[in-house]
PDB file of C-alpha atoms in Angstrom:
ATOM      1  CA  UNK A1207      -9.065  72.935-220.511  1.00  0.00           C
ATOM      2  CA  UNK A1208      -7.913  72.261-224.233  1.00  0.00           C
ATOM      3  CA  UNK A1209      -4.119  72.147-223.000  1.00  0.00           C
ATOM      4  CA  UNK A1210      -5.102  69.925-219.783  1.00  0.00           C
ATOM      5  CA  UNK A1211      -6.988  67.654-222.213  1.00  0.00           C
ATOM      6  CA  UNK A1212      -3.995  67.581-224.772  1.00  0.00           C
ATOM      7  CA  UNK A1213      -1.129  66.308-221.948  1.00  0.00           C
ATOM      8  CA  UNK A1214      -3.579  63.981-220.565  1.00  0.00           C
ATOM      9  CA  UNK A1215      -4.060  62.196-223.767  1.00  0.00           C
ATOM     10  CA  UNK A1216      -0.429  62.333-224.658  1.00  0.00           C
ATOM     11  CA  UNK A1217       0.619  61.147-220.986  1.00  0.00           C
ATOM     12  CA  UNK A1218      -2.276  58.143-221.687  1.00  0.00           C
ATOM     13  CA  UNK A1219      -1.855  57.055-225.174  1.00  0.00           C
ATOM     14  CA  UNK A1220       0.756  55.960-227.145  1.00  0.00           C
ATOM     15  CA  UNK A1221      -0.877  56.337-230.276  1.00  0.00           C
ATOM     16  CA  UNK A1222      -4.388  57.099-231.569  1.00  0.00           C
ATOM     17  CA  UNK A1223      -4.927  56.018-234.792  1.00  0.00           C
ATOM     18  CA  UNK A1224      -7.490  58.167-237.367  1.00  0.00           C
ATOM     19  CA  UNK A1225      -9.355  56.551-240.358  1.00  0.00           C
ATOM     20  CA  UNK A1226     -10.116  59.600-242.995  1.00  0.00           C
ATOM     21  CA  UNK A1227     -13.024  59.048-244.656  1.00  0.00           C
ATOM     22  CA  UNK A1228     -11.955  57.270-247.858  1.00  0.00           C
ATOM     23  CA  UNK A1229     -14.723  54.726-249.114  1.00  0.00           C
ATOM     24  CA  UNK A1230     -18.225  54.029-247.477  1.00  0.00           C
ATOM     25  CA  UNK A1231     -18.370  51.398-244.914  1.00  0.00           C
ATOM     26  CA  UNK A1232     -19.620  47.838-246.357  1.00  0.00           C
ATOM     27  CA  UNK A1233     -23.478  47.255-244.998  1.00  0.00           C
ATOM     28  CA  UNK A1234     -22.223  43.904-242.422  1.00  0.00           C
ATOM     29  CA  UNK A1235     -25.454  44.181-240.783  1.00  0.00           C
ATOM     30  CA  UNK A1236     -24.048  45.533-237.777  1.00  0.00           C
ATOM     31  CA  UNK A1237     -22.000  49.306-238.966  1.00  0.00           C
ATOM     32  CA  UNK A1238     -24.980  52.292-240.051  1.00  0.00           C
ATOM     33  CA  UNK A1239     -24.021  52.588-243.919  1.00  0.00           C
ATOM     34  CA  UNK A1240     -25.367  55.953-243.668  1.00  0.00           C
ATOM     35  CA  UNK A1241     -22.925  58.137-245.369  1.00  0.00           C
ATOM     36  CA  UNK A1242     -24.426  61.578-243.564  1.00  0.00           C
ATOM     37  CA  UNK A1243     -24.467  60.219-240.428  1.00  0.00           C
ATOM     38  CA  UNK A1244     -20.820  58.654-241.569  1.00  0.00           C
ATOM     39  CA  UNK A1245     -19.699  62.618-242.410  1.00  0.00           C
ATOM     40  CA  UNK A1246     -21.476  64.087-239.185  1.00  0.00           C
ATOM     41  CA  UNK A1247     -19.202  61.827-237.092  1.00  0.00           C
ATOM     42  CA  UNK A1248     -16.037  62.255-238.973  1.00  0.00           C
ATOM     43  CA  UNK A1249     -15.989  66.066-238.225  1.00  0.00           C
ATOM     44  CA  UNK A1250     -16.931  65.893-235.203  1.00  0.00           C
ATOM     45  CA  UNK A1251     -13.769  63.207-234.525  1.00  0.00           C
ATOM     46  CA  UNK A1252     -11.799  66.066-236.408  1.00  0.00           C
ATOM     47  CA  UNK A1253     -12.774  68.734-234.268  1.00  0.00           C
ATOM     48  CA  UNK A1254     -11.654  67.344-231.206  1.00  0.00           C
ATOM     49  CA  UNK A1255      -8.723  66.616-232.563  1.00  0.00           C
ATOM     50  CA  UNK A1256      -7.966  69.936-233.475  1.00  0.00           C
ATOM     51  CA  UNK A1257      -9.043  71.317-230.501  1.00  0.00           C
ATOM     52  CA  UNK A1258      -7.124  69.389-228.064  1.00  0.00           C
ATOM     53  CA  UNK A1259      -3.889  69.291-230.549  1.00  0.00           C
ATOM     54  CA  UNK A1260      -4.362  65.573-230.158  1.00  0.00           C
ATOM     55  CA  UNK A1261      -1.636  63.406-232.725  1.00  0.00           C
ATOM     56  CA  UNK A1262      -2.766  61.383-234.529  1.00  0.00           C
ATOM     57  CA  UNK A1263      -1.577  58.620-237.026  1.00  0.00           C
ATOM     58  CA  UNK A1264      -3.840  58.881-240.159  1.00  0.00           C
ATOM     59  CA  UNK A1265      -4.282  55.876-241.967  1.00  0.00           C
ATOM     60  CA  UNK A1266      -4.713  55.992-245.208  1.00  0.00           C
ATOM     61  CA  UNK A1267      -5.698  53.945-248.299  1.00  0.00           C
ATOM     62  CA  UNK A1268      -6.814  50.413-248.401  1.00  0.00           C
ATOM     63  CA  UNK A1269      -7.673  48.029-245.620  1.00  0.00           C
ATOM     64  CA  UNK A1270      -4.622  46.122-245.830  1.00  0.00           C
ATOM     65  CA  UNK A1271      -2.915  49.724-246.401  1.00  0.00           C
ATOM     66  CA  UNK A1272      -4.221  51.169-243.110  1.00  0.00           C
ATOM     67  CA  UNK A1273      -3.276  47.946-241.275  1.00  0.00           C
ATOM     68  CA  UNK A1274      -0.113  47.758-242.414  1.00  0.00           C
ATOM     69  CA  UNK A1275       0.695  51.226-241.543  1.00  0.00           C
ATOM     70  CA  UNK A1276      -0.581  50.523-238.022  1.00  0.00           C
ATOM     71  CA  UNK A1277       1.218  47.845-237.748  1.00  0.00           C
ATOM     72  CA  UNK A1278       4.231  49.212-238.525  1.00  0.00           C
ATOM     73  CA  UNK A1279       3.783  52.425-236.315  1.00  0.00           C
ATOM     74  CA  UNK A1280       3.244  49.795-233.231  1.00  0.00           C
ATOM     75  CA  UNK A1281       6.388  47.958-234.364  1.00  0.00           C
ATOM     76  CA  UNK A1282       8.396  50.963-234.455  1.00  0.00           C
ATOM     77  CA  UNK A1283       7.272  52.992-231.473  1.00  0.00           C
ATOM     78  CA  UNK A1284       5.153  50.858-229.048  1.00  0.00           C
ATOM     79  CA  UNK A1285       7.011  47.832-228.520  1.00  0.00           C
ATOM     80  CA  UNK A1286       9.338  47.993-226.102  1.00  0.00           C
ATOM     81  CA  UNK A1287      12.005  45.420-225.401  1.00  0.00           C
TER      82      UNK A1287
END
């Protein structure tokens, strides 16, 4: 199942983008600030991506950091002409 899971998501993606855990979300009224619950879900994310080999671009660093980053992933391996 693991490998049939891993070549479906590479046939259906062309990228998947992970945020680490790096600061704690800002409290915008609508996102749960809760920093457990924040932790619970990141490994959880991090087990299923180790156990369907998924790739991943990590984004790292500041907002404007993991946006650019993005950006230029997309730029250089999405767009096609």
């Amino acid at each position: 199942l693991s490998h049939a899971m891993s070549v479906h998501i590479k046939q259906t993606y062309d990228a998947i983008f992970y945020l680490p855990i790096e600061f704690e979300p800002v409290d915008d009224g609508f996102r749960d600030c809760d920093f457990e619950f924040q932790t619970l879900l990141d490994s959880k994310i991090s087990s299923l991506i180790e156990r369907f080999e998924i790739d991943v671009i990590e984004l790292r660093g500041s907002i404007d950091d993991r946006l650019q980053t993005a950006l230029d992933y997309v730029n250089q391996n999405c767009i096609k002409a």
